[in-house]
C-alpha cells in the first residue's frame, strides 16, 4: 500500500492555513457559495475533475488513478452555524453571528489536503478517488441526499467520512460496526388556550400550565414507556409563553427533539408524542397544533468496512488508540451515503484538555486541536488505499 504519511505531514501547515481562513469566513447551510468556490478553485489547480452546484452548493472532485481499480469516495461537510464566535484568537470568525462551531472548516481543509497529496501521486493509485464536499449538513433536509440524487455516488464502490470530535482526545480514533449515530427528529407544539386576567384564572385556559403539563408528560415516554435498554431521548429545547406577570397566556409553544436508533421505536415515539399532546390538551380544554419532522436516518456502518477501520486505525495509531465508539446521540446525514454504498463513518479525537480545547460542539468557544486534522487525513486516505488494495 502507498505510504502518504510523509506527504501529508509536509502540507500540514498549509491545511492549517486553509482551515483558519475558512474559520474566519464561515457560511451558513445552503449559503456556502464562497466556500464552494474556494474548494473548486483548489481542486482545479491540481488538475482534478470538478463538478460544482451538485445538489445545491455541493462540489464533487474526481481523481483518476494510474491503474484500474475501485472508486472510493471521501466526504467532508462545509457549512457553519448561526453562533457568535467568542474565541480570543487570530482566526476567530469575521462574520457576526456565524461560526464554524462543529469542525466543518477542518473537515473541508483535511479533504483538500488529501486531494492535493493524492493528485501528485495519481499514477500510483490503483483506482479512483472521489472527493465529496457537501453543503448543508447542519439543517434538514441536509445536502447529502440532494447530492446523491444529483449523481454524486455514480461509479462509487465505497464511501468513508470522518468527524473531528472534541469529546475524544487527540491521537485517538473511534468507530463501530452497525448503528453509530442516532436518527434526529424534531417537533414543535403550539398550544391555544384562553387568555385573561392573572387574578381570574378560572375564566381562562392557561396555555403555560397546559404546556408545563406536556413537558412533564412527555418525559414519561423514555422513563416509563420505552425499554430501558433501548437508547432513546426526548428533550424539550424551548418553551415560550406569556407577555406579562399578570396576564394568563393565551398561547404557548414548545419545541424539542427525539433521538433513536431503532426504526420501529422511532415511529412509536412519534405516535406516543402525538397521543400525549392530544390527550393533555383535551384534558384542559386547549387546542393544539403539532409539527413533527423526521430528520436524518440512523448512521449504520457496514460491518466489513468497520473491520477495516480497526485494521487501518491500529496500523496508524496503535491498537490502544483505536477504539470502539459508544453510541452517539447526535445525528448526521452521512447516513444517506451509507444507504446507497458500503462504508464507514469514524470519529477522530480533537480535544486537548492541557491546551484548553475542552468546549463541546456548537459552543461559542468551540475549537479543535489542529493536529487532529493530520490524523484525520491519514485515516481517511488509509481507508481508501486499503480498500483499493
mmCIF file of C-alpha atoms in Angstrom:
data_model
loop_
_atom_site.group_PDB
_atom_site.id
_atom_site.type_symbol
_atom_site.label_atom_id
_atom_site.label_comp_id
_atom_site.label_asym_id
_atom_site.label_seq_id
_atom_site.Cartn_x
_atom_site.Cartn_y
_atom_site.Cartn_z
ATOM 1 C CA UNK A 1 0.000 0.000 0.000
ATOM 2 C CA UNK A 2 1.268 3.505 -0.838
ATOM 3 C CA UNK A 3 2.677 5.426 2.128
ATOM 4 C CA UNK A 4 1.354 9.002 2.094
ATOM 5 C CA UNK A 5 2.139 9.909 5.702
ATOM 6 C CA UNK A 6 5.245 11.955 4.910
ATOM 7 C CA UNK A 7 3.417 13.763 2.092
ATOM 8 C CA UNK A 8 0.551 14.696 4.402
ATOM 9 C CA UNK A 9 2.965 15.843 7.093
ATOM 10 C CA UNK A 10 4.663 18.092 4.540
ATOM 11 C CA UNK A 11 1.440 20.021 3.816
ATOM 12 C CA UNK A 12 0.112 20.066 7.384
ATOM 13 C CA UNK A 13 0.800 23.790 7.831
ATOM 14 C CA UNK A 14 -0.990 24.502 4.550
ATOM 15 C CA UNK A 15 -4.038 22.558 5.758
ATOM 16 C CA UNK A 16 -3.995 24.582 8.969
ATOM 17 C CA UNK A 17 -3.877 27.777 6.908
ATOM 18 C CA UNK A 18 -6.901 26.718 4.851
ATOM 19 C CA UNK A 19 -8.776 25.806 7.995
ATOM 20 C CA UNK A 20 -8.093 29.162 9.644
ATOM 21 C CA UNK A 21 -9.135 31.052 6.518
ATOM 22 C CA UNK A 22 -12.418 29.127 6.391
ATOM 23 C CA UNK A 23 -12.883 29.621 10.134
ATOM 24 C CA UNK A 24 -12.634 33.388 9.608
ATOM 25 C CA UNK A 25 -15.069 33.264 6.678
ATOM 26 C CA UNK A 26 -17.897 30.886 7.632
ATOM 27 C CA UNK A 27 -21.096 30.440 5.644
ATOM 28 C CA UNK A 28 -24.409 29.052 6.852
ATOM 29 C CA UNK A 29 -26.126 25.951 5.483
ATOM 30 C CA UNK A 30 -27.378 26.366 1.909
ATOM 31 C CA UNK A 31 -25.267 29.549 1.564
ATOM 32 C CA UNK A 32 -21.778 28.047 1.104
ATOM 33 C CA UNK A 33 -21.094 29.940 -2.130
ATOM 34 C CA UNK A 34 -17.616 31.302 -1.381
ATOM 35 C CA UNK A 35 -16.590 28.109 0.380
ATOM 36 C CA UNK A 36 -17.619 26.034 -2.641
ATOM 37 C CA UNK A 37 -15.654 28.348 -4.947
ATOM 38 C CA UNK A 38 -12.631 28.107 -2.635
ATOM 39 C CA UNK A 39 -12.760 24.306 -2.785
ATOM 40 C CA UNK A 40 -13.363 24.086 -6.534
ATOM 41 C CA UNK A 41 -10.555 26.518 -7.342
ATOM 42 C CA UNK A 42 -8.035 24.464 -5.387
ATOM 43 C CA UNK A 43 -9.189 21.169 -6.887
ATOM 44 C CA UNK A 44 -8.907 22.517 -10.423
ATOM 45 C CA UNK A 45 -5.424 23.842 -9.705
ATOM 46 C CA UNK A 46 -4.361 20.243 -9.028
ATOM 47 C CA UNK A 47 -5.886 19.008 -12.299
ATOM 48 C CA UNK A 48 -8.783 17.240 -10.596
ATOM 49 C CA UNK A 49 -12.077 16.960 -12.491
ATOM 50 C CA UNK A 50 -14.645 19.175 -10.750
ATOM 51 C CA UNK A 51 -18.437 19.486 -10.711
ATOM 52 C CA UNK A 52 -19.944 22.413 -8.835
ATOM 53 C CA UNK A 53 -23.546 23.023 -7.840
ATOM 54 C CA UNK A 54 -24.109 19.335 -7.111
ATOM 55 C CA UNK A 55 -27.461 19.019 -5.358
ATOM 56 C CA UNK A 56 -27.190 22.684 -4.401
ATOM 57 C CA UNK A 57 -23.816 24.010 -3.266
ATOM 58 C CA UNK A 58 -22.029 20.666 -3.298
ATOM 59 C CA UNK A 59 -18.668 20.165 -5.008
ATOM 60 C CA UNK A 60 -17.501 16.796 -6.355
ATOM 61 C CA UNK A 61 -13.914 16.161 -7.433
ATOM 62 C CA UNK A 62 -12.767 13.092 -9.362
ATOM 63 C CA UNK A 63 -9.130 11.968 -9.364
ATOM 64 C CA UNK A 64 -8.451 9.132 -11.796
ATOM 65 C CA UNK A 65 -5.666 6.814 -10.702
ATOM 66 C CA UNK A 66 -2.951 5.460 -12.921
ATOM 67 C CA UNK A 67 -4.109 1.850 -12.614
ATOM 68 C CA UNK A 68 -7.504 0.176 -12.815
ATOM 69 C CA UNK A 69 -9.304 -0.412 -9.540
ATOM 70 C CA UNK A 70 -12.293 0.543 -7.413
ATOM 71 C CA UNK A 71 -13.604 4.050 -6.894
ATOM 72 C CA UNK A 72 -13.659 5.281 -3.306
ATOM 73 C CA UNK A 73 -15.468 8.428 -2.131
ATOM 74 C CA UNK A 74 -14.315 10.568 0.800
ATOM 75 C CA UNK A 75 -16.694 13.143 2.237
ATOM 76 C CA UNK A 76 -16.333 16.462 4.088
ATOM 77 C CA UNK A 77 -19.065 18.919 5.081
ATOM 78 C CA UNK A 78 -18.640 22.679 4.561
ATOM 79 C CA UNK A 79 -21.370 24.618 6.426
ATOM 80 C CA UNK A 80 -21.177 26.696 9.586
ATOM 81 C CA UNK A 81 -23.663 27.521 12.366
ATOM 82 C CA UNK A 82 -25.615 30.636 13.461
ATOM 83 C CA UNK A 83 -23.483 31.156 16.588
ATOM 84 C CA UNK A 84 -21.392 34.156 17.624
ATOM 85 C CA UNK A 85 -17.698 33.234 17.865
ATOM 86 C CA UNK A 86 -16.431 34.099 21.356
ATOM 87 C CA UNK A 87 -12.869 32.770 20.993
ATOM 88 C CA UNK A 88 -9.945 35.099 21.557
ATOM 89 C CA UNK A 89 -7.658 34.030 18.723
ATOM 90 C CA UNK A 90 -6.235 35.367 15.475
ATOM 91 C CA UNK A 91 -8.565 33.249 13.318
ATOM 92 C CA UNK A 92 -11.906 33.968 15.013
ATOM 93 C CA UNK A 93 -14.883 34.392 12.710
ATOM 94 C CA UNK A 94 -15.130 37.727 10.906
ATOM 95 C CA UNK A 95 -18.846 37.219 10.221
ATOM 96 C CA UNK A 96 -21.112 38.397 13.012
ATOM 97 C CA UNK A 97 -23.329 35.660 14.383
ATOM 98 C CA UNK A 98 -21.836 32.892 12.236
ATOM 99 C CA UNK A 99 -19.018 30.490 13.114
ATOM 100 C CA UNK A 100 -17.618 27.058 12.436
ATOM 101 C CA UNK A 101 -18.639 25.564 15.772
ATOM 102 C CA UNK A 102 -18.588 21.925 14.683
ATOM 103 C CA UNK A 103 -15.300 21.454 12.827
ATOM 104 C CA UNK A 104 -16.565 21.517 9.237
ATOM 105 C CA UNK A 105 -13.848 24.016 8.312
ATOM 106 C CA UNK A 106 -11.278 21.439 9.372
ATOM 107 C CA UNK A 107 -13.133 18.627 7.577
ATOM 108 C CA UNK A 108 -13.014 20.627 4.338
ATOM 109 C CA UNK A 109 -9.348 21.544 4.751
ATOM 110 C CA UNK A 110 -8.382 17.973 5.571
ATOM 111 C CA UNK A 111 -10.051 16.636 2.445
ATOM 112 C CA UNK A 112 -8.359 19.351 0.379
ATOM 113 C CA UNK A 113 -5.042 18.196 1.796
ATOM 114 C CA UNK A 114 -5.773 14.608 0.796
ATOM 115 C CA UNK A 115 -6.742 15.743 -2.700
ATOM 116 C CA UNK A 116 -3.526 17.732 -3.173
ATOM 117 C CA UNK A 117 -1.257 14.926 -1.975
ATOM 118 C CA UNK A 118 -3.073 12.225 -3.948
ATOM 119 C CA UNK A 119 -3.091 14.323 -7.132
ATOM 120 C CA UNK A 120 0.712 14.442 -7.133
ATOM 121 C CA UNK A 121 0.932 10.638 -6.958
ATOM 122 C CA UNK A 122 -2.103 9.704 -9.031
ATOM 123 C CA UNK A 123 -0.045 7.373 -11.229
ATOM 124 C CA UNK A 124 0.407 5.082 -8.195
ATOM 125 C CA UNK A 125 -3.301 4.874 -7.355
ATOM 126 C CA UNK A 126 -4.961 1.555 -8.109
ATOM 127 C CA UNK A 127 -8.377 3.061 -8.641
ATOM 128 C CA UNK A 128 -10.088 6.439 -8.413
ATOM 129 C CA UNK A 129 -10.798 8.882 -5.604
ATOM 130 C CA UNK A 130 -13.984 10.942 -5.422
ATOM 131 C CA UNK A 131 -13.956 13.965 -3.113
ATOM 132 C CA UNK A 132 -17.414 14.888 -1.803
ATOM 133 C CA UNK A 133 -17.537 18.416 -0.411
ATOM 134 C CA UNK A 134 -21.063 18.574 0.958
ATOM 135 C CA UNK A 135 -23.178 21.594 1.772
ATOM 136 C CA UNK A 136 -25.838 21.893 4.497
ATOM 137 C CA UNK A 137 -25.153 19.082 6.933
ATOM 138 C CA UNK A 138 -26.442 21.097 9.879
ATOM 139 C CA UNK A 139 -30.026 21.710 8.725
ATOM 140 C CA UNK A 140 -32.584 19.192 7.496
ATOM 141 C CA UNK A 141 -33.175 18.087 4.801
ATOM 142 C CA UNK A 142 -29.394 18.441 4.535
ATOM 143 C CA UNK A 143 -27.203 18.260 1.487
ATOM 144 C CA UNK A 144 -26.246 14.584 1.309
ATOM 145 C CA UNK A 145 -29.434 13.203 -0.199
ATOM 146 C CA UNK A 146 -29.636 16.023 -2.751
ATOM 147 C CA UNK A 147 -26.049 15.381 -3.839
ATOM 148 C CA UNK A 148 -26.739 11.658 -4.191
ATOM 149 C CA UNK A 149 -29.809 12.377 -6.294
ATOM 150 C CA UNK A 150 -27.586 14.577 -8.468
ATOM 151 C CA UNK A 151 -25.193 11.705 -9.153
ATOM 152 C CA UNK A 152 -22.509 12.234 -6.503
ATOM 153 C CA UNK A 153 -22.167 8.468 -5.910
ATOM 154 C CA UNK A 154 -22.258 7.329 -9.530
ATOM 155 C CA UNK A 155 -19.495 4.786 -10.088
ATOM 156 C CA UNK A 156 -18.523 4.813 -6.389
ATOM 157 C CA UNK A 157 -17.847 1.455 -4.704
ATOM 158 C CA UNK A 158 -17.378 2.583 -1.094
ATOM 159 C CA UNK A 159 -17.631 5.794 0.921
ATOM 160 C CA UNK A 160 -15.839 6.972 4.056
ATOM 161 C CA UNK A 161 -16.229 10.010 6.287
ATOM 162 C CA UNK A 162 -14.717 11.439 9.459
ATOM 163 C CA UNK A 163 -15.921 13.785 12.160
ATOM 164 C CA UNK A 164 -13.361 15.542 14.333
ATOM 165 C CA UNK A 165 -14.728 15.178 17.853
ATOM 166 C CA UNK A 166 -13.603 17.228 20.850
ATOM 167 C CA UNK A 167 -15.150 14.905 23.472
ATOM 168 C CA UNK A 168 -12.476 12.398 22.389
ATOM 169 C CA UNK A 169 -8.754 13.123 22.982
ATOM 170 C CA UNK A 170 -6.451 13.941 20.107
ATOM 171 C CA UNK A 171 -4.471 10.913 18.972
ATOM 172 C CA UNK A 172 -7.390 8.500 19.364
ATOM 173 C CA UNK A 173 -9.867 7.277 16.742
ATOM 174 C CA UNK A 174 -13.269 5.660 17.223
ATOM 175 C CA UNK A 175 -15.915 3.812 15.238
ATOM 176 C CA UNK A 176 -18.058 0.697 15.371
ATOM 177 C CA UNK A 177 -19.987 -1.720 13.187
ATOM 178 C CA UNK A 178 -23.723 -1.186 12.830
ATOM 179 C CA UNK A 179 -25.610 1.780 14.322
ATOM 180 C CA UNK A 180 -23.319 4.615 15.353
ATOM 181 C CA UNK A 181 -25.295 7.909 15.357
ATOM 182 C CA UNK A 182 -28.958 8.481 16.113
ATOM 183 C CA UNK A 183 -31.839 9.475 13.888
ATOM 184 C CA UNK A 184 -32.561 13.089 14.970
ATOM 185 C CA UNK A 185 -36.219 14.134 14.673
ATOM 186 C CA UNK A 186 -37.736 17.454 15.714
ATOM 187 C CA UNK A 187 -41.147 18.759 16.710
ATOM 188 C CA UNK A 188 -42.940 21.967 17.609
ATOM 189 C CA UNK A 189 -46.187 22.185 19.589
ATOM 190 C CA UNK A 190 -48.449 25.238 19.559
ATOM 191 C CA UNK A 191 -50.924 25.459 22.480
ATOM 192 C CA UNK A 192 -54.040 27.614 22.074
ATOM 193 C CA UNK A 193 -55.747 28.439 25.353
ATOM 194 C CA UNK A 194 -57.880 31.360 26.510
ATOM 195 C CA UNK A 195 -56.158 34.417 27.899
ATOM 196 C CA UNK A 196 -57.322 36.601 30.743
ATOM 197 C CA UNK A 197 -56.523 38.383 33.975
ATOM 198 C CA UNK A 198 -53.888 36.821 36.207
ATOM 199 C CA UNK A 199 -56.178 37.215 39.184
ATOM 200 C CA UNK A 200 -59.078 35.411 37.488
ATOM 201 C CA UNK A 201 -57.583 32.114 36.316
ATOM 202 C CA UNK A 202 -60.953 30.330 36.496
ATOM 203 C CA UNK A 203 -62.106 32.358 33.494
ATOM 204 C CA UNK A 204 -59.162 31.261 31.344
ATOM 205 C CA UNK A 205 -57.453 28.255 29.799
ATOM 206 C CA UNK A 206 -53.857 28.757 30.865
ATOM 207 C CA UNK A 207 -51.629 27.750 27.934
ATOM 208 C CA UNK A 208 -48.494 27.909 30.098
ATOM 209 C CA UNK A 209 -49.994 25.465 32.574
ATOM 210 C CA UNK A 210 -51.018 23.101 29.758
ATOM 211 C CA UNK A 211 -47.579 23.340 28.154
ATOM 212 C CA UNK A 212 -45.952 22.674 31.535
ATOM 213 C CA UNK A 213 -48.006 19.512 31.933
ATOM 214 C CA UNK A 214 -46.875 18.474 28.452
ATOM 215 C CA UNK A 215 -43.217 18.891 29.412
ATOM 216 C CA UNK A 216 -43.755 16.542 32.356
ATOM 217 C CA UNK A 217 -45.945 14.056 30.493
ATOM 218 C CA UNK A 218 -43.597 13.755 27.530
ATOM 219 C CA UNK A 219 -40.786 12.691 29.864
ATOM 220 C CA UNK A 220 -42.786 9.562 30.708
ATOM 221 C CA UNK A 221 -42.123 8.217 27.210
ATOM 222 C CA UNK A 222 -38.468 7.443 27.897
ATOM 223 C CA UNK A 223 -38.794 6.794 31.638
ATOM 224 C CA UNK A 224 -41.892 4.566 31.564
ATOM 225 C CA UNK A 225 -42.859 3.582 28.015
ATOM 226 C CA UNK A 226 -39.590 2.607 26.302
ATOM 227 C CA UNK A 227 -37.499 -0.474 27.054
ATOM 228 C CA UNK A 228 -34.784 0.876 29.408
ATOM 229 C CA UNK A 229 -32.016 -0.861 27.455
ATOM 230 C CA UNK A 230 -33.139 0.795 24.197
ATOM 231 C CA UNK A 231 -31.350 4.123 23.517
ATOM 232 C CA UNK A 232 -33.887 6.938 23.259
ATOM 233 C CA UNK A 233 -34.004 10.655 24.042
ATOM 234 C CA UNK A 234 -36.963 13.031 24.172
ATOM 235 C CA UNK A 235 -35.837 16.566 25.002
ATOM 236 C CA UNK A 236 -37.727 19.853 25.131
ATOM 237 C CA UNK A 237 -35.353 22.535 23.939
ATOM 238 C CA UNK A 238 -37.530 25.667 24.024
ATOM 239 C CA UNK A 239 -40.617 26.905 25.875
ATOM 240 C CA UNK A 240 -42.207 30.240 25.012
ATOM 241 C CA UNK A 241 -45.342 31.718 26.538
ATOM 242 C CA UNK A 242 -46.732 34.848 28.093
ATOM 243 C CA UNK A 243 -46.092 38.588 27.879
ATOM 244 C CA UNK A 244 -46.721 39.961 31.370
ATOM 245 C CA UNK A 245 -46.682 38.889 35.031
ATOM 246 C CA UNK A 246 -50.405 39.493 35.497
ATOM 247 C CA UNK A 247 -51.778 38.086 32.231
ATOM 248 C CA UNK A 248 -52.747 34.464 31.669
ATOM 249 C CA UNK A 249 -51.040 33.485 28.401
ATOM 250 C CA UNK A 250 -53.430 32.614 25.610
ATOM 251 C CA UNK A 251 -50.748 30.815 23.555
ATOM 252 C CA UNK A 252 -47.559 28.933 24.323
ATOM 253 C CA UNK A 253 -45.103 26.992 22.199
ATOM 254 C CA UNK A 254 -42.747 24.099 22.810
ATOM 255 C CA UNK A 255 -40.076 22.624 20.582
ATOM 256 C CA UNK A 256 -37.959 19.558 21.064
ATOM 257 C CA UNK A 257 -36.065 16.658 19.615
ATOM 258 C CA UNK A 258 -36.280 12.867 19.590
ATOM 259 C CA UNK A 259 -33.202 10.663 19.142
ATOM 260 C CA UNK A 260 -33.487 6.943 18.410
ATOM 261 C CA UNK A 261 -31.590 4.092 16.731
ATOM 262 C CA UNK A 262 -34.452 1.652 16.206
ATOM 263 C CA UNK A 263 -36.734 2.384 13.213
ATOM 264 C CA UNK A 264 -39.813 0.862 14.882
ATOM 265 C CA UNK A 265 -39.184 2.772 18.095
ATOM 266 C CA UNK A 266 -38.753 5.954 16.081
ATOM 267 C CA UNK A 267 -42.306 5.672 14.737
ATOM 268 C CA UNK A 268 -43.645 4.512 18.090
ATOM 269 C CA UNK A 269 -42.261 7.562 19.914
ATOM 270 C CA UNK A 270 -43.737 9.858 17.265
ATOM 271 C CA UNK A 271 -47.179 8.309 17.804
ATOM 272 C CA UNK A 272 -46.843 8.500 21.586
ATOM 273 C CA UNK A 273 -45.943 12.196 21.466
ATOM 274 C CA UNK A 274 -48.956 12.942 19.277
ATOM 275 C CA UNK A 275 -51.219 10.945 21.585
ATOM 276 C CA UNK A 276 -49.910 12.634 24.763
ATOM 277 C CA UNK A 277 -50.298 16.099 23.246
ATOM 278 C CA UNK A 278 -53.862 15.357 22.175
ATOM 279 C CA UNK A 279 -54.988 13.878 25.489
ATOM 280 C CA UNK A 280 -53.273 16.519 27.650
ATOM 281 C CA UNK A 281 -54.757 19.413 25.689
ATOM 282 C CA UNK A 282 -58.209 17.824 25.684
ATOM 283 C CA UNK A 283 -57.999 17.369 29.441
ATOM 284 C CA UNK A 284 -57.674 21.139 29.963
ATOM 285 C CA UNK A 285 -59.799 22.306 27.038
ATOM 286 C CA UNK A 286 -56.930 23.696 24.984
ATOM 287 C CA UNK A 287 -56.465 23.422 21.238
ATOM 288 C CA UNK A 288 -53.130 22.492 19.698
ATOM 289 C CA UNK A 289 -51.096 22.098 16.536
ATOM 290 C CA UNK A 290 -48.104 19.771 16.270
ATOM 291 C CA UNK A 291 -45.490 19.778 13.537
ATOM 292 C CA UNK A 292 -43.337 16.651 13.642
ATOM 293 C CA UNK A 293 -40.402 16.370 11.235
ATOM 294 C CA UNK A 294 -38.442 13.174 10.669
ATOM 295 C CA UNK A 295 -34.748 14.039 10.356
ATOM 296 C CA UNK A 296 -31.798 12.073 9.038
ATOM 297 C CA UNK A 297 -31.777 8.266 9.265
ATOM 298 C CA UNK A 298 -29.532 6.454 11.732
ATOM 299 C CA UNK A 299 -25.871 6.222 10.707
ATOM 300 C CA UNK A 300 -25.249 2.494 10.231
ATOM 301 C CA UNK A 301 -21.720 1.381 9.380
ATOM 302 C CA UNK A 302 -21.052 -1.614 7.153
ATOM 303 C CA UNK A 303 -19.553 -4.446 9.224
ATOM 304 C CA UNK A 304 -16.738 -5.176 6.765
ATOM 305 C CA UNK A 305 -15.761 -1.516 6.495
ATOM 306 C CA UNK A 306 -15.855 -1.121 10.270
ATOM 307 C CA UNK A 307 -13.436 -4.049 10.479
ATOM 308 C CA UNK A 308 -11.247 -2.210 8.000
ATOM 309 C CA UNK A 309 -11.284 0.813 10.330
ATOM 310 C CA UNK A 310 -9.890 -1.223 13.212
ATOM 311 C CA UNK A 311 -7.155 -2.680 10.989
ATOM 312 C CA UNK A 312 -6.142 0.634 9.429
ATOM 313 C CA UNK A 313 -6.505 2.573 12.681
ATOM 314 C CA UNK A 314 -4.323 0.135 14.617
ATOM 315 C CA UNK A 315 -1.630 0.326 11.933
ATOM 316 C CA UNK A 316 -1.644 4.137 12.002
ATOM 317 C CA UNK A 317 -2.259 4.987 15.655
ATOM 318 C CA UNK A 318 -1.824 1.733 17.597
ATOM 319 C CA UNK A 319 -4.397 -0.730 18.876
ATOM 320 C CA UNK A 320 -4.914 1.085 22.196
ATOM 321 C CA UNK A 321 -5.754 4.352 20.424
ATOM 322 C CA UNK A 322 -8.176 2.645 18.003
ATOM 323 C CA UNK A 323 -11.334 2.074 19.999
ATOM 324 C CA UNK A 324 -14.952 1.066 19.618
ATOM 325 C CA UNK A 325 -17.123 4.146 19.756
ATOM 326 C CA UNK A 326 -20.040 4.489 22.131
ATOM 327 C CA UNK A 327 -23.377 5.276 20.530
ATOM 328 C CA UNK A 328 -23.552 8.978 19.686
ATOM 329 C CA UNK A 329 -26.967 10.622 20.099
ATOM 330 C CA UNK A 330 -26.105 13.383 17.606
ATOM 331 C CA UNK A 331 -27.332 12.952 14.022
ATOM 332 C CA UNK A 332 -25.511 13.046 10.673
ATOM 333 C CA UNK A 333 -26.740 12.965 7.090
ATOM 334 C CA UNK A 334 -23.738 10.824 6.164
ATOM 335 C CA UNK A 335 -26.343 8.145 6.853
ATOM 336 C CA UNK A 336 -27.741 8.689 3.349
ATOM 337 C CA UNK A 337 -24.449 7.731 1.705
ATOM 338 C CA UNK A 338 -24.407 4.525 3.732
ATOM 339 C CA UNK A 339 -27.900 3.676 2.494
ATOM 340 C CA UNK A 340 -26.522 3.550 -1.045
ATOM 341 C CA UNK A 341 -22.946 2.270 -0.651
ATOM 342 C CA UNK A 342 -20.950 0.263 1.890
ATOM 343 C CA UNK A 343 -18.789 2.444 4.036
ATOM 344 C CA UNK A 344 -17.795 3.627 7.480
ATOM 345 C CA UNK A 345 -18.151 6.843 9.458
ATOM 346 C CA UNK A 346 -15.413 7.478 12.003
ATOM 347 C CA UNK A 347 -14.549 9.856 14.842
ATOM 348 C CA UNK A 348 -11.088 11.368 15.231
ATOM 349 C CA UNK A 349 -10.271 12.814 18.634
ATOM 350 C CA UNK A 350 -9.802 16.587 18.538
ATOM 351 C CA UNK A 351 -9.933 17.567 22.213
ATOM 352 C CA UNK A 352 -6.929 18.553 24.324
ATOM 353 C CA UNK A 353 -7.510 19.409 27.986
ATOM 354 C CA UNK A 354 -3.951 20.654 28.533
ATOM 355 C CA UNK A 355 -4.305 23.102 25.631
ATOM 356 C CA UNK A 356 -7.712 24.281 26.871
ATOM 357 C CA UNK A 357 -9.558 22.715 23.950
ATOM 358 C CA UNK A 358 -12.452 21.473 26.021
ATOM 359 C CA UNK A 359 -15.594 23.108 24.661
ATOM 360 C CA UNK A 360 -18.284 20.922 23.122
ATOM 361 C CA UNK A 361 -19.535 21.145 19.581
ATOM 362 C CA UNK A 362 -21.950 24.046 18.857
ATOM 363 C CA UNK A 363 -20.386 26.096 21.685
ATOM 364 C CA UNK A 364 -19.372 29.760 21.101
ATOM 365 C CA UNK A 365 -15.797 28.936 22.164
ATOM 366 C CA UNK A 366 -15.516 25.698 20.200
ATOM 367 C CA UNK A 367 -12.084 24.912 18.764
ATOM 368 C CA UNK A 368 -10.041 21.847 17.841
ATOM 369 C CA UNK A 369 -6.506 20.618 18.329
ATOM 370 C CA UNK A 370 -5.386 21.110 14.747
ATOM 371 C CA UNK A 371 -3.085 18.079 14.925
ATOM 372 C CA UNK A 372 -6.308 16.082 14.639
ATOM 373 C CA UNK A 373 -6.523 17.192 11.004
ATOM 374 C CA UNK A 374 -3.363 15.271 10.164
ATOM 375 C CA UNK A 375 -4.721 12.204 11.976
ATOM 376 C CA UNK A 376 -7.969 12.533 10.063
ATOM 377 C CA UNK A 377 -6.177 12.817 6.720
ATOM 378 C CA UNK A 378 -4.095 9.726 7.433
ATOM 379 C CA UNK A 379 -7.145 7.737 8.498
ATOM 380 C CA UNK A 380 -9.336 8.703 5.538
ATOM 381 C CA UNK A 381 -6.637 8.135 2.949
ATOM 382 C CA UNK A 382 -5.550 4.951 4.710
ATOM 383 C CA UNK A 383 -9.089 3.571 4.496
ATOM 384 C CA UNK A 384 -9.317 4.413 0.782
ATOM 385 C CA UNK A 385 -5.958 2.873 -0.076
ATOM 386 C CA UNK A 386 -6.672 -0.271 1.934
ATOM 387 C CA UNK A 387 -9.957 -0.680 0.084
ATOM 388 C CA UNK A 388 -8.194 -0.239 -3.231
ATOM 389 C CA UNK A 389 -5.601 -2.821 -2.255
#
